[in-house]
Amino acid sequence: LSFAGSAFVNNRAGSGGGAVGCLGGEFGSASTVTLERVTVWNNTALADNGGGIFVDGCQLGTSNSLLHENEATKGSGGAVAFTGARLMTSFVDQYAGNRAVASYGGAVWVQTTSGVRAAINDPQFFNNSAARGGACVFWDWTESHERGLSLATLEPEIRWSSTMQTEADAATNNSAGWGPVRATPVYEVTFETDIAQRKQYSGRMLNGSMVVQVLDYWKQVATDYVVRDSSHGTVIVTSVVAAGFEVASVIGVTQTAVVNGTADLSG
């Protein structure tokens, strides 16, 4: 599927992709969607991901396009939702006013399922919003992690242009539960107690209520209030006590290490 100089305006879809959708199994394993100088404006996915574009198992390439005022009402990725084992590339695209009303990735939601990473080059992000994490980009790495793949090799590449050299220049007035530019699922939970208590807890099975800090892959304080990890037990955040700190109910969690004064839930 290839579009150049086109416009997709005021479209609605009951599931994913308010304007454009591609499923690899439907069109073949080598399917590619390309958009060049395309306007994707005011489209809505009512019950799934990708208010403007939804791609699963296809390759996606966008360039010099405008993705404005698109909405994922219940799912993730207000403008674009991308998942599967193919490649996503974006060049000099503008994302403005896109919304993930109830979930993640106000502009872009990327789910990596294999060893392929997304590349977003010279973007502009203005006034995008997500109810949960990642106003501009949310990277869901959970399936890759479960497969034992290295997250360091899968992290999406976001490269700012020579004229807008920083996030502050190219990403403005975006808002989310956490991560006004980028965010990921919860990556680690640390106990914010004093060092003596951390050492006392190290290597013990923990149950009860305690103050924790919940962080995503990029070390940002995450506000997902339910954190589950089958190998480490369950942590349920019940309330916020101060900026970045929550009270959590901790069940069957082993704290195995204290590194530089930080207690990690790992095992």
mmCIF file of C-alpha atoms in Angstrom:
data_model
loop_
_atom_site.group_PDB
_atom_site.id
_atom_site.type_symbol
_atom_site.label_atom_id
_atom_site.label_comp_id
_atom_site.label_asym_id
_atom_site.label_seq_id
_atom_site.Cartn_x
_atom_site.Cartn_y
_atom_site.Cartn_z
ATOM 1 C CA LEU A 1 0.000 0.000 0.000
ATOM 2 C CA SER A 2 1.523 3.318 -1.043
ATOM 3 C CA PHE A 3 0.084 6.830 -0.696
ATOM 4 C CA ALA A 4 1.585 10.142 -1.845
ATOM 5 C CA GLY A 5 0.032 13.592 -1.555
ATOM 6 C CA SER A 6 -3.170 12.104 -0.143
ATOM 7 C CA ALA A 7 -5.435 13.082 2.748
ATOM 8 C CA PHE A 8 -7.377 10.910 5.205
ATOM 9 C CA VAL A 9 -9.830 13.122 7.082
ATOM 10 C CA ASN A 10 -12.720 12.461 9.504
ATOM 11 C CA ASN A 11 -12.722 8.672 9.299
ATOM 12 C CA ARG A 12 -13.849 6.238 12.008
ATOM 13 C CA ALA A 13 -13.089 2.579 12.625
ATOM 14 C CA GLY A 14 -14.737 0.266 15.130
ATOM 15 C CA SER A 15 -11.382 -1.409 15.807
ATOM 16 C CA GLY A 16 -7.804 -0.337 14.925
ATOM 17 C CA GLY A 17 -6.722 2.199 12.315
ATOM 18 C CA GLY A 18 -9.219 5.012 11.927
ATOM 19 C CA ALA A 19 -7.801 5.849 8.484
ATOM 20 C CA VAL A 20 -5.307 3.136 7.438
ATOM 21 C CA GLY A 21 -4.841 -0.439 8.629
ATOM 22 C CA CYS A 22 -2.535 -3.260 7.551
ATOM 23 C CA LEU A 23 -2.381 -6.832 8.848
ATOM 24 C CA GLY A 24 0.606 -8.827 7.632
ATOM 25 C CA GLY A 25 -1.288 -12.095 7.525
ATOM 26 C CA GLU A 26 -4.016 -10.543 5.388
ATOM 27 C CA PHE A 27 -1.865 -9.004 2.666
ATOM 28 C CA GLY A 28 1.182 -11.268 2.897
ATOM 29 C CA SER A 29 4.259 -11.401 5.078
ATOM 30 C CA ALA A 30 6.113 -8.814 2.973
ATOM 31 C CA SER A 31 3.378 -6.141 3.084
ATOM 32 C CA THR A 32 4.557 -2.535 3.280
ATOM 33 C CA VAL A 33 2.628 0.665 3.965
ATOM 34 C CA THR A 34 4.243 3.935 2.836
ATOM 35 C CA LEU A 35 2.922 7.464 3.257
ATOM 36 C CA GLU A 36 4.698 10.455 1.690
ATOM 37 C CA ARG A 37 3.366 13.997 2.049
ATOM 38 C CA VAL A 38 0.109 12.600 3.449
ATOM 39 C CA THR A 39 -2.311 14.329 5.827
ATOM 40 C CA VAL A 40 -3.941 12.078 8.442
ATOM 41 C CA TRP A 41 -6.360 14.335 10.333
ATOM 42 C CA ASN A 42 -9.212 13.840 12.801
ATOM 43 C CA ASN A 43 -9.522 10.073 12.492
ATOM 44 C CA THR A 44 -10.666 7.801 15.322
ATOM 45 C CA ALA A 45 -10.226 4.182 16.390
ATOM 46 C CA LEU A 46 -13.184 3.583 18.666
ATOM 47 C CA ALA A 47 -12.202 0.336 20.379
ATOM 48 C CA ASP A 48 -8.588 -0.562 19.526
ATOM 49 C CA ASN A 49 -5.138 0.885 18.805
ATOM 50 C CA GLY A 50 -4.107 3.462 16.209
ATOM 51 C CA GLY A 51 -6.469 6.390 15.835
ATOM 52 C CA GLY A 52 -4.958 7.236 12.453
ATOM 53 C CA ILE A 53 -2.849 4.233 11.397
ATOM 54 C CA PHE A 54 -2.712 0.661 12.676
ATOM 55 C CA VAL A 55 -0.044 -1.727 11.397
ATOM 56 C CA ASP A 56 0.439 -5.300 12.613
ATOM 57 C CA GLY A 57 3.077 -7.456 10.941
ATOM 58 C CA CYS A 58 3.651 -5.044 8.033
ATOM 59 C CA GLN A 59 6.486 -2.614 7.371
ATOM 60 C CA LEU A 60 5.549 1.043 7.867
ATOM 61 C CA GLY A 61 7.306 4.070 6.397
ATOM 62 C CA THR A 62 6.087 7.662 6.703
ATOM 63 C CA SER A 63 7.773 10.852 5.513
ATOM 64 C CA ASN A 64 6.964 14.572 5.372
ATOM 65 C CA SER A 65 3.446 13.841 6.588
ATOM 66 C CA LEU A 66 1.050 15.584 8.968
ATOM 67 C CA LEU A 67 -0.693 13.477 11.612
ATOM 68 C CA HIS A 68 -3.050 15.805 13.468
ATOM 69 C CA GLU A 69 -5.993 15.476 15.876
ATOM 70 C CA ASN A 70 -6.333 11.700 15.673
ATOM 71 C CA GLU A 71 -7.730 9.710 18.587
ATOM 72 C CA ALA A 72 -7.571 6.201 20.013
ATOM 73 C CA THR A 73 -10.648 6.240 22.232
ATOM 74 C CA LYS A 74 -9.950 3.051 24.197
ATOM 75 C CA GLY A 75 -6.637 1.757 22.836
ATOM 76 C CA SER A 76 -3.080 3.051 22.448
ATOM 77 C CA GLY A 77 -1.435 5.221 19.789
ATOM 78 C CA GLY A 78 -3.512 8.291 19.056
ATOM 79 C CA ALA A 79 -1.938 8.733 15.603
ATOM 80 C CA VAL A 80 0.022 5.513 14.955
ATOM 81 C CA ALA A 81 0.028 2.037 16.489
ATOM 82 C CA PHE A 82 2.740 -0.310 15.254
ATOM 83 C CA THR A 83 3.295 -3.914 16.276
ATOM 84 C CA GLY A 84 4.847 -7.025 14.822
ATOM 85 C CA ALA A 85 8.229 -8.198 13.606
ATOM 86 C CA ARG A 86 8.728 -5.662 10.811
ATOM 87 C CA LEU A 87 10.277 -2.162 10.679
ATOM 88 C CA MET A 88 8.764 1.257 11.334
ATOM 89 C CA THR A 89 10.508 4.378 10.002
ATOM 90 C CA SER A 90 9.353 7.987 10.231
ATOM 91 C CA PHE A 91 11.107 10.935 8.570
ATOM 92 C CA VAL A 92 10.294 14.616 9.151
ATOM 93 C CA ASP A 93 6.723 13.959 10.218
ATOM 94 C CA GLN A 94 4.647 16.293 12.379
ATOM 95 C CA TYR A 95 2.426 14.880 15.124
ATOM 96 C CA ALA A 96 0.068 17.414 16.688
ATOM 97 C CA GLY A 97 -3.002 17.193 18.904
ATOM 98 C CA ASN A 98 -3.239 13.403 18.862
ATOM 99 C CA ARG A 99 -4.819 11.617 21.840
ATOM 100 C CA ALA A 100 -4.803 8.218 23.528
ATOM 101 C CA VAL A 101 -7.854 8.940 25.658
ATOM 102 C CA ALA A 102 -7.637 5.945 27.982
ATOM 103 C CA SER A 103 -4.242 4.362 27.360
ATOM 104 C CA TYR A 104 -0.639 4.824 26.122
ATOM 105 C CA GLY A 105 1.156 6.735 23.373
ATOM 106 C CA GLY A 106 -0.635 9.975 22.585
ATOM 107 C CA ALA A 107 1.031 10.151 19.167
ATOM 108 C CA VAL A 108 2.865 6.837 18.604
ATOM 109 C CA TRP A 109 2.641 3.418 20.260
ATOM 110 C CA VAL A 110 5.338 0.921 19.277
ATOM 111 C CA GLN A 111 5.294 -2.706 20.403
ATOM 112 C CA THR A 112 8.478 -4.650 19.650
ATOM 113 C CA THR A 113 7.978 -8.398 19.314
ATOM 114 C CA SER A 114 11.319 -9.364 17.771
ATOM 115 C CA GLY A 115 14.785 -7.947 17.099
ATOM 116 C CA VAL A 116 13.523 -5.018 14.986
ATOM 117 C CA ARG A 117 13.603 -1.448 16.313
ATOM 118 C CA ALA A 118 11.673 1.628 15.203
ATOM 119 C CA ALA A 119 13.434 4.723 13.856
ATOM 120 C CA ILE A 120 11.823 8.159 14.194
ATOM 121 C CA ASN A 121 13.899 10.857 12.504
ATOM 122 C CA ASP A 122 13.484 14.652 12.703
ATOM 123 C CA PRO A 123 9.974 14.538 14.224
ATOM 124 C CA GLN A 124 7.884 17.374 15.616
ATOM 125 C CA PHE A 125 5.503 16.614 18.501
ATOM 126 C CA PHE A 126 3.050 19.305 19.624
ATOM 127 C CA ASN A 127 0.053 19.101 21.986
ATOM 128 C CA ASN A 128 -0.225 15.309 22.069
ATOM 129 C CA SER A 129 -1.691 13.620 25.131
ATOM 130 C CA ALA A 130 -2.045 10.192 26.731
ATOM 131 C CA ALA A 131 -4.085 9.228 29.766
ATOM 132 C CA ARG A 132 -1.281 6.932 30.885
ATOM 133 C CA GLY A 133 2.343 6.880 29.662
ATOM 134 C CA GLY A 134 4.127 8.519 26.733
ATOM 135 C CA ALA A 135 2.492 11.618 25.290
ATOM 136 C CA CYS A 136 4.629 11.375 22.140
ATOM 137 C CA VAL A 137 6.020 7.827 22.012
ATOM 138 C CA PHE A 138 5.245 4.770 24.123
ATOM 139 C CA TRP A 139 7.491 1.745 23.639
ATOM 140 C CA ASP A 140 5.978 -1.558 24.781
ATOM 141 C CA TRP A 141 8.880 -3.992 25.062
ATOM 142 C CA THR A 142 7.195 -6.642 27.248
ATOM 143 C CA GLU A 143 6.887 -9.388 24.615
ATOM 144 C CA SER A 144 10.508 -8.973 23.496
ATOM 145 C CA HIS A 145 11.629 -9.118 27.122
ATOM 146 C CA GLU A 146 9.685 -12.336 27.676
ATOM 147 C CA ARG A 147 11.527 -13.814 24.671
ATOM 148 C CA GLY A 148 14.864 -12.969 26.278
ATOM 149 C CA LEU A 149 15.851 -10.313 23.725
ATOM 150 C CA SER A 150 18.174 -7.451 24.666
ATOM 151 C CA LEU A 151 16.187 -4.269 25.271
ATOM 152 C CA ALA A 152 19.277 -2.150 24.603
ATOM 153 C CA THR A 153 19.214 -3.294 20.961
ATOM 154 C CA LEU A 154 15.460 -2.692 20.592
ATOM 155 C CA GLU A 155 15.115 0.798 22.048
ATOM 156 C CA PRO A 156 13.429 3.036 19.444
ATOM 157 C CA GLU A 157 15.764 5.567 17.849
ATOM 158 C CA ILE A 158 14.447 9.119 18.074
ATOM 159 C CA ARG A 159 16.766 11.543 16.290
ATOM 160 C CA TRP A 160 16.149 15.272 16.409
ATOM 161 C CA SER A 161 16.978 17.396 13.377
ATOM 162 C CA SER A 162 19.801 19.891 12.908
ATOM 163 C CA THR A 163 17.347 22.798 13.215
ATOM 164 C CA MET A 164 15.537 21.400 16.270
ATOM 165 C CA GLN A 165 18.380 19.822 18.155
ATOM 166 C CA THR A 166 16.681 18.891 21.426
ATOM 167 C CA GLU A 167 13.469 17.428 22.728
ATOM 168 C CA ALA A 168 12.649 20.834 24.193
ATOM 169 C CA ASP A 169 12.680 22.351 20.701
ATOM 170 C CA ALA A 170 10.863 19.585 18.836
ATOM 171 C CA ALA A 171 8.439 18.327 21.502
ATOM 172 C CA THR A 172 6.327 20.969 23.240
ATOM 173 C CA ASN A 173 3.053 21.120 25.195
ATOM 174 C CA ASN A 174 2.632 17.350 25.356
ATOM 175 C CA SER A 175 1.096 15.718 28.429
ATOM 176 C CA ALA A 176 0.714 12.220 29.888
ATOM 177 C CA GLY A 177 0.406 10.349 33.171
ATOM 178 C CA TRP A 178 4.195 10.056 32.953
ATOM 179 C CA GLY A 179 6.713 10.633 30.198
ATOM 180 C CA PRO A 180 5.708 13.873 28.430
ATOM 181 C CA VAL A 181 7.880 12.784 25.491
ATOM 182 C CA ARG A 182 8.567 9.043 25.767
ATOM 183 C CA ALA A 183 7.712 6.241 28.185
ATOM 184 C CA THR A 184 7.709 2.451 28.600
ATOM 185 C CA PRO A 185 5.985 -0.105 30.821
ATOM 186 C CA VAL A 186 7.226 -0.393 34.380
ATOM 187 C CA TYR A 187 10.800 -1.696 34.320
ATOM 188 C CA GLU A 188 11.831 -1.727 37.962
ATOM 189 C CA VAL A 189 10.492 -1.141 41.450
ATOM 190 C CA THR A 190 12.824 0.141 44.163
ATOM 191 C CA PHE A 191 12.286 0.450 47.894
ATOM 192 C CA GLU A 192 12.742 3.994 49.121
ATOM 193 C CA THR A 193 13.728 3.205 52.686
ATOM 194 C CA ASP A 194 16.997 4.000 54.429
ATOM 195 C CA ILE A 195 20.132 2.051 53.533
ATOM 196 C CA ALA A 196 20.128 0.026 56.771
ATOM 197 C CA GLN A 197 16.629 -1.230 56.040
ATOM 198 C CA ARG A 198 17.542 -1.984 52.439
ATOM 199 C CA LYS A 199 20.399 -4.179 53.581
ATOM 200 C CA GLN A 200 18.129 -5.837 56.107
ATOM 201 C CA TYR A 201 15.582 -6.644 53.383
ATOM 202 C CA SER A 202 18.131 -7.920 50.869
ATOM 203 C CA GLY A 203 17.493 -11.516 49.823
ATOM 204 C CA ARG A 204 14.288 -11.844 51.849
ATOM 205 C CA MET A 205 10.793 -12.701 50.719
ATOM 206 C CA LEU A 206 8.705 -9.587 51.308
ATOM 207 C CA ASN A 207 5.026 -9.259 52.139
ATOM 208 C CA GLY A 208 3.135 -6.253 53.424
ATOM 209 C CA SER A 209 2.944 -2.526 52.843
ATOM 210 C CA MET A 210 5.949 -0.301 52.142
ATOM 211 C CA VAL A 211 6.997 2.785 50.219
ATOM 212 C CA VAL A 212 8.358 2.106 46.738
ATOM 213 C CA GLN A 213 9.402 3.970 43.628
ATOM 214 C CA VAL A 214 8.138 2.646 40.287
ATOM 215 C CA LEU A 215 10.312 3.435 37.233
ATOM 216 C CA ASP A 216 10.098 2.791 33.497
ATOM 217 C CA TYR A 217 12.994 1.723 31.252
ATOM 218 C CA TRP A 218 14.159 5.335 30.900
ATOM 219 C CA LYS A 219 14.220 5.797 34.713
ATOM 220 C CA GLN A 220 11.121 7.968 34.755
ATOM 221 C CA VAL A 221 8.675 7.670 37.635
ATOM 222 C CA ALA A 222 5.742 5.664 36.281
ATOM 223 C CA THR A 223 2.198 5.979 37.542
ATOM 224 C CA ASP A 224 0.814 2.622 36.469
ATOM 225 C CA TYR A 225 -0.795 1.562 39.713
ATOM 226 C CA VAL A 226 -0.735 -2.195 39.119
ATOM 227 C CA VAL A 227 2.631 -3.840 38.562
ATOM 228 C CA ARG A 228 2.756 -7.601 38.055
ATOM 229 C CA ASP A 229 5.741 -9.803 37.358
ATOM 230 C CA SER A 230 5.250 -13.563 37.710
ATOM 231 C CA SER A 231 8.921 -14.207 38.493
ATOM 232 C CA HIS A 232 9.136 -11.555 41.198
ATOM 233 C CA GLY A 233 5.693 -11.621 42.780
ATOM 234 C CA THR A 234 3.112 -8.847 42.719
ATOM 235 C CA VAL A 235 3.365 -5.164 43.581
ATOM 236 C CA ILE A 236 0.153 -3.142 43.711
ATOM 237 C CA VAL A 237 0.546 0.577 44.257
ATOM 238 C CA THR A 238 -2.312 1.827 46.424
ATOM 239 C CA SER A 239 -1.570 5.528 46.937
ATOM 240 C CA VAL A 240 0.946 8.298 46.309
ATOM 241 C CA VAL A 241 2.693 9.718 49.375
ATOM 242 C CA ALA A 242 5.010 12.240 47.681
ATOM 243 C CA ALA A 243 6.322 13.093 44.252
ATOM 244 C CA GLY A 244 7.673 9.858 42.837
ATOM 245 C CA PHE A 245 6.891 7.726 45.873
ATOM 246 C CA GLU A 246 3.958 5.396 46.419
ATOM 247 C CA VAL A 247 2.646 3.104 49.109
ATOM 248 C CA ALA A 248 2.479 -0.424 47.735
ATOM 249 C CA SER A 249 1.122 -3.769 48.783
ATOM 250 C CA VAL A 250 3.954 -6.225 48.138
ATOM 251 C CA ILE A 251 3.196 -9.941 47.917
ATOM 252 C CA GLY A 252 5.790 -12.674 47.430
ATOM 253 C CA VAL A 253 8.577 -10.390 46.208
ATOM 254 C CA THR A 254 12.239 -11.179 46.790
ATOM 255 C CA GLN A 255 14.683 -8.292 47.071
ATOM 256 C CA THR A 256 18.025 -9.765 46.116
ATOM 257 C CA ALA A 257 20.455 -6.884 45.831
ATOM 258 C CA VAL A 258 21.381 -3.469 47.153
ATOM 259 C CA VAL A 259 23.394 -1.482 44.596
ATOM 260 C CA ASN A 260 24.568 2.087 45.274
ATOM 261 C CA GLY A 261 21.992 2.427 48.020
ATOM 262 C CA THR A 262 19.105 1.326 45.804
ATOM 263 C CA ALA A 263 17.145 -1.808 46.581
ATOM 264 C CA ASP A 264 16.073 -3.644 43.435
ATOM 265 C CA LEU A 265 13.297 -6.162 42.965
ATOM 266 C CA SER A 266 15.130 -8.731 40.915
ATOM 267 C CA GLY A 267 15.633 -12.401 40.958
#
